[in-house]
Short mmCIF file of N, CA and C in Angstrom, two decimals:
data_model
loop_
_atom_site.label_atom_id
_atom_site.label_comp_id
_atom_site.label_asym_id
_atom_site.label_seq_id
_atom_site.Cartn_x
_atom_site.Cartn_y
_atom_site.Cartn_z
N ALA A 1 -20.72 -9.93 -2.34
CA ALA A 1 -20.55 -8.60 -2.91
C ALA A 1 -19.17 -9.10 -3.10
N LEU A 2 -17.91 -8.83 -1.94
CA LEU A 2 -17.34 -9.09 -1.88
C LEU A 2 -16.52 -10.73 -2.19
N TYR A 3 -17.04 -11.56 -1.70
CA TYR A 3 -16.92 -13.01 -2.99
C TYR A 3 -16.87 -13.27 -4.62
N HIS A 4 -18.24 -12.79 -4.80
CA HIS A 4 -18.07 -11.86 -6.28
C HIS A 4 -16.78 -11.01 -6.50
N LEU A 5 -16.44 -10.01 -6.55
CA LEU A 5 -15.29 -9.79 -6.19
C LEU A 5 -14.12 -10.73 -6.36
N LYS A 6 -13.81 -11.25 -5.53
CA LYS A 6 -12.69 -12.19 -5.55
C LYS A 6 -12.99 -13.33 -6.89
N GLY A 7 -13.68 -14.21 -6.51
CA GLY A 7 -14.32 -14.21 -8.08
C GLY A 7 -14.16 -14.35 -9.09
N VAL A 8 -14.58 -12.40 -9.54
CA VAL A 8 -14.01 -11.80 -10.33
C VAL A 8 -11.65 -11.80 -10.42
N ILE A 9 -11.41 -12.04 -9.38
CA ILE A 9 -9.40 -11.94 -9.34
C ILE A 9 -9.35 -13.48 -9.81
N ASP A 10 -10.03 -14.45 -9.27
CA ASP A 10 -9.70 -15.80 -9.19
C ASP A 10 -9.55 -15.94 -10.85
N ARG A 11 -11.24 -15.78 -11.68
CA ARG A 11 -10.37 -16.14 -12.61
C ARG A 11 -9.84 -14.76 -13.17
N LEU A 12 -9.69 -13.96 -13.73
CA LEU A 12 -8.51 -12.46 -14.26
C LEU A 12 -7.33 -13.62 -14.32
N GLU A 13 -6.93 -14.34 -13.30
CA GLU A 13 -5.54 -14.47 -12.49
C GLU A 13 -5.30 -16.41 -13.47
N SER A 14 -6.77 -16.71 -14.05
CA SER A 14 -6.19 -18.03 -14.01
C SER A 14 -5.43 -18.39 -15.49
N ASN A 15 -5.26 -19.62 -15.76
CA ASN A 15 -3.72 -19.29 -16.35
C ASN A 15 -4.32 -18.70 -17.80
N GLY A 16 -5.42 -19.35 -18.22
CA GLY A 16 -6.47 -19.36 -19.54
C GLY A 16 -6.32 -17.85 -20.15
N VAL A 17 -6.58 -16.83 -18.62
CA VAL A 17 -6.46 -16.26 -18.94
C VAL A 17 -5.44 -14.60 -19.90
N GLN A 18 -5.39 -14.54 -21.05
CA GLN A 18 -3.75 -13.69 -21.15
C GLN A 18 -4.21 -11.99 -20.63
N ARG A 19 -3.04 -11.76 -20.11
CA ARG A 19 -3.12 -10.58 -18.99
C ARG A 19 -2.96 -8.63 -20.23
N ASP A 20 -3.81 -8.47 -20.14
CA ASP A 20 -2.98 -7.09 -20.79
C ASP A 20 -3.59 -6.23 -19.96
N GLN A 21 -3.39 -4.77 -19.86
CA GLN A 21 -3.52 -3.62 -19.26
C GLN A 21 -5.10 -3.53 -18.79
N ALA A 22 -6.27 -3.43 -19.50
CA ALA A 22 -6.90 -3.87 -18.90
C ALA A 22 -8.10 -4.57 -17.70
N ARG A 23 -7.57 -6.06 -18.01
CA ARG A 23 -7.42 -6.94 -17.42
C ARG A 23 -6.97 -6.61 -15.84
N GLU A 24 -5.26 -5.66 -15.89
CA GLU A 24 -4.71 -5.22 -15.02
C GLU A 24 -5.61 -4.45 -14.25
N MET A 25 -5.90 -3.56 -15.21
CA MET A 25 -6.92 -2.34 -13.94
C MET A 25 -7.84 -2.98 -13.25
N ILE A 26 -8.67 -4.14 -13.74
CA ILE A 26 -9.71 -4.61 -13.38
C ILE A 26 -9.66 -5.25 -12.35
N LEU A 27 -7.98 -5.86 -11.71
CA LEU A 27 -8.12 -6.76 -10.92
C LEU A 27 -7.37 -5.44 -9.94
N ALA A 28 -6.76 -4.47 -10.32
CA ALA A 28 -6.45 -3.44 -9.28
C ALA A 28 -7.66 -3.13 -8.78
N LYS A 29 -8.67 -2.69 -9.42
CA LYS A 29 -9.38 -2.04 -8.54
C LYS A 29 -10.95 -2.74 -7.84
N ALA A 30 -10.90 -4.24 -8.36
CA ALA A 30 -10.88 -5.28 -7.18
C ALA A 30 -10.81 -4.82 -6.30
N HIS A 31 -9.02 -5.59 -5.87
CA HIS A 31 -8.15 -5.89 -4.90
C HIS A 31 -8.46 -4.48 -3.83
N TYR A 32 -8.51 -2.70 -4.33
CA TYR A 32 -9.21 -1.71 -4.17
C TYR A 32 -10.06 -2.43 -3.17
N TYR A 33 -11.43 -2.35 -3.72
CA TYR A 33 -12.93 -2.42 -3.10
C TYR A 33 -12.95 -3.12 -2.19
N LEU A 34 -12.12 -4.03 -2.73
CA LEU A 34 -12.05 -5.82 -1.02
C LEU A 34 -11.30 -5.33 0.30
N ALA A 35 -10.22 -4.33 -0.73
CA ALA A 35 -9.24 -3.31 0.82
C ALA A 35 -10.38 -2.70 1.03
N ARG A 36 -11.31 -2.09 0.64
CA ARG A 36 -11.85 -1.25 1.26
C ARG A 36 -13.37 -1.28 2.47
N ALA A 37 -13.55 -2.36 1.93
CA ALA A 37 -13.66 -3.28 2.95
C ALA A 37 -13.82 -3.39 3.64
N GLY A 38 -12.77 -3.64 3.69
CA GLY A 38 -11.66 -4.74 5.22
C GLY A 38 -11.80 -5.42 4.61
N SER A 39 -11.14 -6.16 3.31
CA SER A 39 -11.91 -8.13 3.44
C SER A 39 -10.78 -8.08 3.20
N ARG A 40 -10.08 -9.26 3.24
CA ARG A 40 -8.19 -9.70 2.97
C ARG A 40 -9.32 -10.80 2.50
N VAL A 41 -10.37 -11.29 2.18
CA VAL A 41 -9.99 -12.61 1.08
C VAL A 41 -9.63 -12.55 -0.17
N ALA A 42 -8.13 -11.71 -1.15
CA ALA A 42 -8.02 -12.64 -1.83
C ALA A 42 -6.14 -11.36 -1.24
N PHE A 43 -6.06 -11.65 -0.89
CA PHE A 43 -4.86 -11.53 -0.03
C PHE A 43 -3.65 -11.20 -0.84
N ASP A 44 -3.75 -12.65 -0.75
CA ASP A 44 -3.14 -13.34 -1.60
C ASP A 44 -2.00 -12.84 -3.02
N SER A 45 -3.83 -13.22 -3.09
CA SER A 45 -3.84 -11.95 -4.92
C SER A 45 -3.19 -11.05 -4.86
N LEU A 46 -3.51 -10.06 -4.15
CA LEU A 46 -2.61 -8.82 -4.41
C LEU A 46 -1.26 -8.57 -3.74
N LYS A 47 -1.14 -10.16 -2.49
CA LYS A 47 0.63 -10.09 -2.34
C LYS A 47 1.68 -10.04 -3.92
N ARG A 48 0.66 -11.48 -4.51
CA ARG A 48 1.74 -11.57 -5.88
C ARG A 48 1.63 -10.28 -6.27
N ALA A 49 0.73 -9.39 -6.49
CA ALA A 49 0.06 -8.29 -7.60
C ALA A 49 1.68 -7.23 -6.80
N LEU A 50 2.05 -6.92 -5.89
CA LEU A 50 2.95 -6.48 -5.21
C LEU A 50 4.53 -6.98 -5.76
N ALA A 51 4.17 -8.42 -5.62
CA ALA A 51 5.91 -8.90 -6.29
C ALA A 51 6.07 -9.26 -7.58
N ARG A 52 5.75 -8.14 -8.66
CA ARG A 52 4.84 -8.55 -9.76
C ARG A 52 6.37 -8.14 -10.18
N GLN A 53 7.42 -8.12 -11.26
CA GLN A 53 8.19 -7.46 -11.25
C GLN A 53 8.17 -6.84 -12.84
N GLU A 54 6.92 -6.97 -13.99
CA GLU A 54 6.80 -6.74 -14.81
C GLU A 54 5.53 -5.27 -15.10
N GLY A 55 6.15 -4.61 -15.61
CA GLY A 55 4.82 -3.55 -15.83
C GLY A 55 5.17 -2.90 -14.29
N ARG A 56 4.19 -1.89 -14.78
CA ARG A 56 3.99 -1.25 -13.80
C ARG A 56 3.05 -1.14 -12.77
N LEU A 57 3.16 0.19 -11.19
CA LEU A 57 2.78 -0.62 -10.00
C LEU A 57 0.84 0.82 -10.54
N MET A 58 0.26 -0.63 -10.02
CA MET A 58 -1.00 0.85 -10.51
C MET A 58 -1.70 0.88 -9.05
N GLY A 59 -1.84 2.62 -9.47
CA GLY A 59 -2.42 3.26 -7.85
C GLY A 59 -3.04 2.70 -6.33
N GLU A 60 -4.81 2.01 -8.00
CA GLU A 60 -5.06 1.13 -7.19
C GLU A 60 -4.46 0.23 -5.98
N ILE A 61 -3.41 -1.22 -6.32
CA ILE A 61 -2.97 -1.82 -5.63
C ILE A 61 -2.03 -1.50 -4.28
N LEU A 62 -1.36 -0.41 -4.47
CA LEU A 62 -1.06 0.69 -3.72
C LEU A 62 -2.13 0.39 -2.20
N MET A 63 -3.18 1.56 -3.20
CA MET A 63 -4.60 1.70 -1.88
C MET A 63 -4.85 0.43 -1.47
N ALA A 64 -4.51 -0.43 -1.42
CA ALA A 64 -5.52 -1.53 -0.75
C ALA A 64 -3.81 -1.95 -0.15
N VAL A 65 -2.64 -1.96 -0.83
CA VAL A 65 -1.57 -2.44 0.39
C VAL A 65 -1.70 -1.53 1.51
N GLN A 66 -2.42 0.03 1.25
CA GLN A 66 -2.05 0.76 2.98
C GLN A 66 -3.30 0.67 3.31
N GLU A 67 -3.94 0.04 2.63
CA GLU A 67 -5.82 -0.25 3.76
C GLU A 67 -5.35 -1.36 4.08
N ILE A 68 -5.06 -2.17 4.32
CA ILE A 68 -5.16 -4.12 4.83
C ILE A 68 -4.04 -4.42 5.03
N GLY A 69 -2.59 -3.62 4.08
CA GLY A 69 -1.16 -4.74 4.75
C GLY A 69 -0.71 -4.52 6.20
N GLY A 70 0.24 -4.93 6.80
CA GLY A 70 1.37 -4.89 7.71
C GLY A 70 2.00 -4.48 8.08
N ARG A 71 3.20 -5.19 8.89
CA ARG A 71 4.61 -4.79 8.32
C ARG A 71 5.10 -5.90 7.46
N GLU A 72 4.57 -6.24 7.36
CA GLU A 72 5.15 -7.53 6.36
C GLU A 72 5.26 -6.91 5.05
N GLU A 73 5.06 -6.32 4.53
CA GLU A 73 4.43 -5.36 2.93
C GLU A 73 5.37 -4.52 3.79
N LEU A 74 5.69 -3.96 4.28
CA LEU A 74 6.26 -2.58 4.07
C LEU A 74 7.98 -3.07 3.41
N LEU A 75 8.30 -4.17 3.21
CA LEU A 75 9.67 -4.71 2.85
C LEU A 75 9.00 -4.94 1.32
N ASP A 76 7.98 -5.02 0.40
CA ASP A 76 7.91 -5.24 -0.78
C ASP A 76 7.19 -3.48 -1.57
N LEU A 77 7.07 -2.92 -0.34
CA LEU A 77 6.93 -1.53 -0.72
C LEU A 77 8.35 -0.68 -1.46
N ILE A 78 9.08 -1.81 -0.22
CA ILE A 78 10.45 -0.77 -0.24
C ILE A 78 11.17 -1.44 -1.59
N SER A 79 10.94 -2.71 -2.37
CA SER A 79 11.78 -3.07 -3.15
C SER A 79 10.92 -2.48 -4.39
N LEU A 80 9.22 -2.31 -4.61
CA LEU A 80 8.76 -1.62 -5.55
C LEU A 80 9.52 0.18 -5.62
N TYR A 81 10.10 0.87 -4.05
CA TYR A 81 10.83 2.15 -4.40
C TYR A 81 11.52 2.36 -5.32
N GLY A 82 12.39 1.30 -4.28
CA GLY A 82 13.36 1.22 -5.56
C GLY A 82 13.38 0.96 -7.12
N ARG A 83 11.85 0.03 -7.57
CA ARG A 83 11.80 -0.31 -8.98
C ARG A 83 11.01 1.34 -9.79
N GLU A 84 10.34 1.57 -9.14
CA GLU A 84 9.57 3.10 -10.01
C GLU A 84 10.14 4.24 -9.98
N GLN A 85 9.49 5.33 -10.21
CA GLN A 85 10.29 6.83 -11.07
C GLN A 85 9.01 7.68 -10.52
N GLY A 86 9.65 8.31 -10.62
CA GLY A 86 8.47 10.06 -10.75
C GLY A 86 7.72 10.16 -9.24
N TRP A 87 6.53 10.01 -9.51
CA TRP A 87 5.35 10.58 -8.85
C TRP A 87 4.87 9.71 -8.08
N MET A 88 5.04 7.99 -8.50
CA MET A 88 5.00 6.62 -7.45
C MET A 88 5.82 6.47 -6.66
N ARG A 89 6.87 6.82 -7.62
CA ARG A 89 8.35 6.78 -6.42
C ARG A 89 7.50 7.69 -4.57
N ASP A 90 7.25 8.99 -4.56
CA ASP A 90 6.34 10.11 -4.41
C ASP A 90 5.95 9.68 -3.19
N ARG A 91 4.70 8.48 -3.94
CA ARG A 91 3.34 8.04 -3.15
C ARG A 91 3.65 6.68 -2.91
N ILE A 92 4.65 6.04 -3.69
CA ILE A 92 4.87 4.82 -1.73
C ILE A 92 5.86 5.37 -1.35
N ARG A 93 6.87 6.30 -0.66
CA ARG A 93 6.49 6.93 0.31
C ARG A 93 5.61 7.03 0.95
N GLU A 94 4.12 7.77 0.62
CA GLU A 94 3.80 7.70 1.57
C GLU A 94 2.66 7.48 1.62
N ALA A 95 2.94 5.94 0.91
CA ALA A 95 1.94 4.59 1.61
C ALA A 95 2.59 4.12 2.89
N PHE A 96 3.99 4.21 2.60
CA PHE A 96 4.63 3.26 3.44
C PHE A 96 4.61 3.95 4.43
N HIS A 97 5.01 5.65 4.47
CA HIS A 97 4.54 6.13 5.89
C HIS A 97 2.77 5.87 7.02
N LYS A 98 2.59 6.02 5.83
CA LYS A 98 0.55 5.83 6.19
C LYS A 98 1.00 3.71 7.40
N LEU A 99 0.89 3.48 6.84
CA LEU A 99 1.21 1.56 6.51
C LEU A 99 2.37 1.55 7.50
N MET A 100 3.42 1.46 7.73
CA MET A 100 4.67 1.97 8.98
C MET A 100 3.98 2.42 10.07
N LYS A 101 2.29 3.28 10.05
CA LYS A 101 2.31 4.49 11.14
C LYS A 101 1.12 3.33 11.75
N LYS A 102 0.50 3.09 10.71
CA LYS A 102 -0.31 1.89 10.98
C LYS A 102 -0.28 0.12 11.95
N SER A 103 0.32 0.51 11.40
CA SER A 103 1.14 -1.52 12.10
C SER A 103 1.60 -1.18 12.90
N ARG A 104 1.96 0.38 13.56
CA ARG A 104 3.15 0.24 14.65
C ARG A 104 4.69 -0.28 14.55
N THR A 105 5.06 0.45 13.53
CA THR A 105 6.78 0.01 13.15
C THR A 105 7.36 0.55 13.29
N ARG A 106 8.18 0.42 14.08
CA ARG A 106 9.45 2.00 14.31
C ARG A 106 10.71 1.31 13.14
N ALA A 107 11.36 2.42 12.27
CA ALA A 107 12.48 2.07 12.00
C ALA A 107 13.51 1.35 12.36
N ASP A 108 13.57 0.68 13.32
CA ASP A 108 15.10 0.02 13.68
C ASP A 108 14.05 -1.21 14.52
N ASP A 109 13.10 -1.69 13.80
CA ASP A 109 12.08 -2.98 13.86
C ASP A 109 12.78 -3.99 12.94
N THR A 110 12.85 -4.65 14.02
CA THR A 110 14.09 -6.87 13.55
C THR A 110 13.45 -6.59 11.73
N VAL A 111 12.36 -6.46 11.37
CA VAL A 111 11.56 -6.38 10.20
C VAL A 111 12.64 -5.90 8.54
N PHE A 112 13.69 -5.12 9.37
CA PHE A 112 14.10 -4.90 8.29
C PHE A 112 15.61 -5.23 8.41
N ASP A 113 15.89 -6.19 8.99
CA ASP A 113 16.91 -6.53 9.40
C ASP A 113 17.44 -8.01 8.37
N ARG A 114 16.04 -7.44 7.44
CA ARG A 114 16.78 -8.62 6.29
C ARG A 114 16.75 -8.22 5.00
N LEU A 115 16.81 -6.73 5.09
CA LEU A 115 17.17 -5.98 3.83
C LEU A 115 18.44 -6.10 3.45
N ASP A 116 18.51 -6.23 2.46
CA ASP A 116 20.17 -5.99 1.40
C ASP A 116 20.42 -4.93 1.12
N ASP A 117 21.80 -4.36 1.03
CA ASP A 117 22.33 -3.36 0.47
C ASP A 117 21.91 -1.88 0.13
N ARG A 118 20.64 -3.22 -1.00
CA ARG A 118 20.37 -1.79 -2.02
C ARG A 118 19.01 -1.18 -1.31
N ARG A 119 18.29 -2.33 -0.40
CA ARG A 119 16.51 -1.82 -0.84
C ARG A 119 17.57 -1.00 0.71
N ARG A 120 18.37 -1.37 2.04
CA ARG A 120 18.49 -0.89 2.83
C ARG A 120 19.04 0.83 2.87
N GLY A 121 19.58 0.74 1.55
CA GLY A 121 19.49 2.38 1.17
C GLY A 121 18.25 2.60 0.74
N TRP A 122 17.38 2.13 -0.29
CA TRP A 122 15.99 2.59 -0.64
C TRP A 122 14.99 2.70 0.94
N LEU A 123 15.44 2.11 1.83
CA LEU A 123 14.43 2.62 3.20
C LEU A 123 14.87 3.59 3.77
N THR A 124 16.50 3.95 4.00
CA THR A 124 16.84 5.45 4.36
C THR A 124 16.56 5.98 3.24
N GLU A 125 16.91 6.46 2.31
CA GLU A 125 15.98 7.25 1.20
C GLU A 125 14.62 7.68 1.83
N ILE A 126 13.38 6.85 1.76
CA ILE A 126 12.22 6.66 2.49
C ILE A 126 12.08 7.69 3.85
N LEU A 127 13.11 6.91 4.34
CA LEU A 127 13.00 7.66 5.81
C LEU A 127 12.73 8.59 5.79
N SER A 128 13.59 9.11 4.96
CA SER A 128 14.83 10.85 5.10
C SER A 128 13.53 11.87 4.63
N VAL A 129 12.91 11.48 4.33
CA VAL A 129 11.13 12.51 3.83
C VAL A 129 10.61 12.37 4.94
N PRO A 130 9.89 12.46 5.69
CA PRO A 130 9.33 13.12 6.66
C PRO A 130 7.90 12.25 6.12
N GLY A 131 7.12 11.83 6.82
CA GLY A 131 5.56 11.89 6.37
C GLY A 131 4.80 11.84 6.29
N PRO A 132 3.66 11.77 5.87
CA PRO A 132 2.41 12.75 5.64
C PRO A 132 1.69 13.37 6.97
N ARG A 133 2.14 15.10 7.64
CA ARG A 133 0.99 14.48 9.03
C ARG A 133 -0.04 15.49 9.04
N ARG A 134 -0.80 15.08 10.11
CA ARG A 134 -1.89 15.22 10.45
C ARG A 134 -2.39 17.01 9.91
N GLY A 135 -2.89 17.10 9.94
CA GLY A 135 -3.57 18.92 9.44
C GLY A 135 -3.88 19.95 10.71
N ALA A 136 -3.73 20.50 10.94
CA ALA A 136 -4.19 21.49 12.86
C ALA A 136 -5.64 21.37 12.62
N PRO A 137 -6.12 21.74 13.55
CA PRO A 137 -7.64 21.09 13.51
C PRO A 137 -8.01 22.57 12.69
N ARG A 138 -8.94 22.12 12.12
CA ARG A 138 -10.45 22.99 11.18
C ARG A 138 -11.01 24.16 12.45
N GLY A 139 -10.43 25.01 12.11
CA GLY A 139 -11.53 26.11 12.96
C GLY A 139 -10.84 26.77 14.64
N PRO A 140 -11.84 27.06 15.27
CA PRO A 140 -11.50 27.29 16.97
C PRO A 140 -11.90 26.44 17.29
N ALA A 141 -12.14 26.02 18.80
CA ALA A 141 -12.64 24.77 18.69
C ALA A 141 -13.84 25.10 19.72
N ARG A 142 -14.92 24.73 20.18
CA ARG A 142 -16.24 25.22 20.65
C ARG A 142 -15.65 25.43 22.27
N ARG A 143 -16.37 26.34 22.11
CA ARG A 143 -16.59 26.74 23.98
C ARG A 143 -18.12 27.30 24.45
N ARG A 144 -17.71 27.05 25.47
CA ARG A 144 -19.72 26.68 25.96
C ARG A 144 -19.88 27.36 26.76
N VAL A 145 -20.82 28.11 26.77
CA VAL A 145 -20.74 29.26 28.16
C VAL A 145 -22.51 29.33 28.44
N ASP A 146 -21.89 29.49 29.29
CA ASP A 146 -23.03 28.78 30.42
C ASP A 146 -23.83 30.46 30.82
N THR A 147 -25.06 30.38 30.65
CA THR A 147 -25.97 31.99 30.08
C THR A 147 -25.94 31.94 32.14
N MET A 148 -26.39 31.22 32.81
CA MET A 148 -26.70 31.25 33.85
C MET A 148 -26.21 31.68 35.74
#
């Protein structure tokens, strides 16, 4: 099934196919389902979708990057943060924090040395809002009571 999804992505990205919103949604969903399965077979295509300058970012692409991305994709998320607006910016910030934690990347990591001044400002803005925190444990802890 994973390679079938990769085939769908490859066919939709071929030069002869006109891109429209429906095709973009299918591509995004295919990437998301591959990422949920932990597959990186179409990772190059996912990187191209992140780097695209035209159009808006599909939420499924963001979720896929959050699932299988690494520290290098943090740079892509910073660029997307500067390009997007409103609630999507909040979602990118949240994904950035989760990916940062997953990839064990600190704010002073050398990967961020490549940023120009504008993107460094966006990084500062992203990091100024704390990432999502784990909630408190649900319910009281169970205690074992010996009856003897």
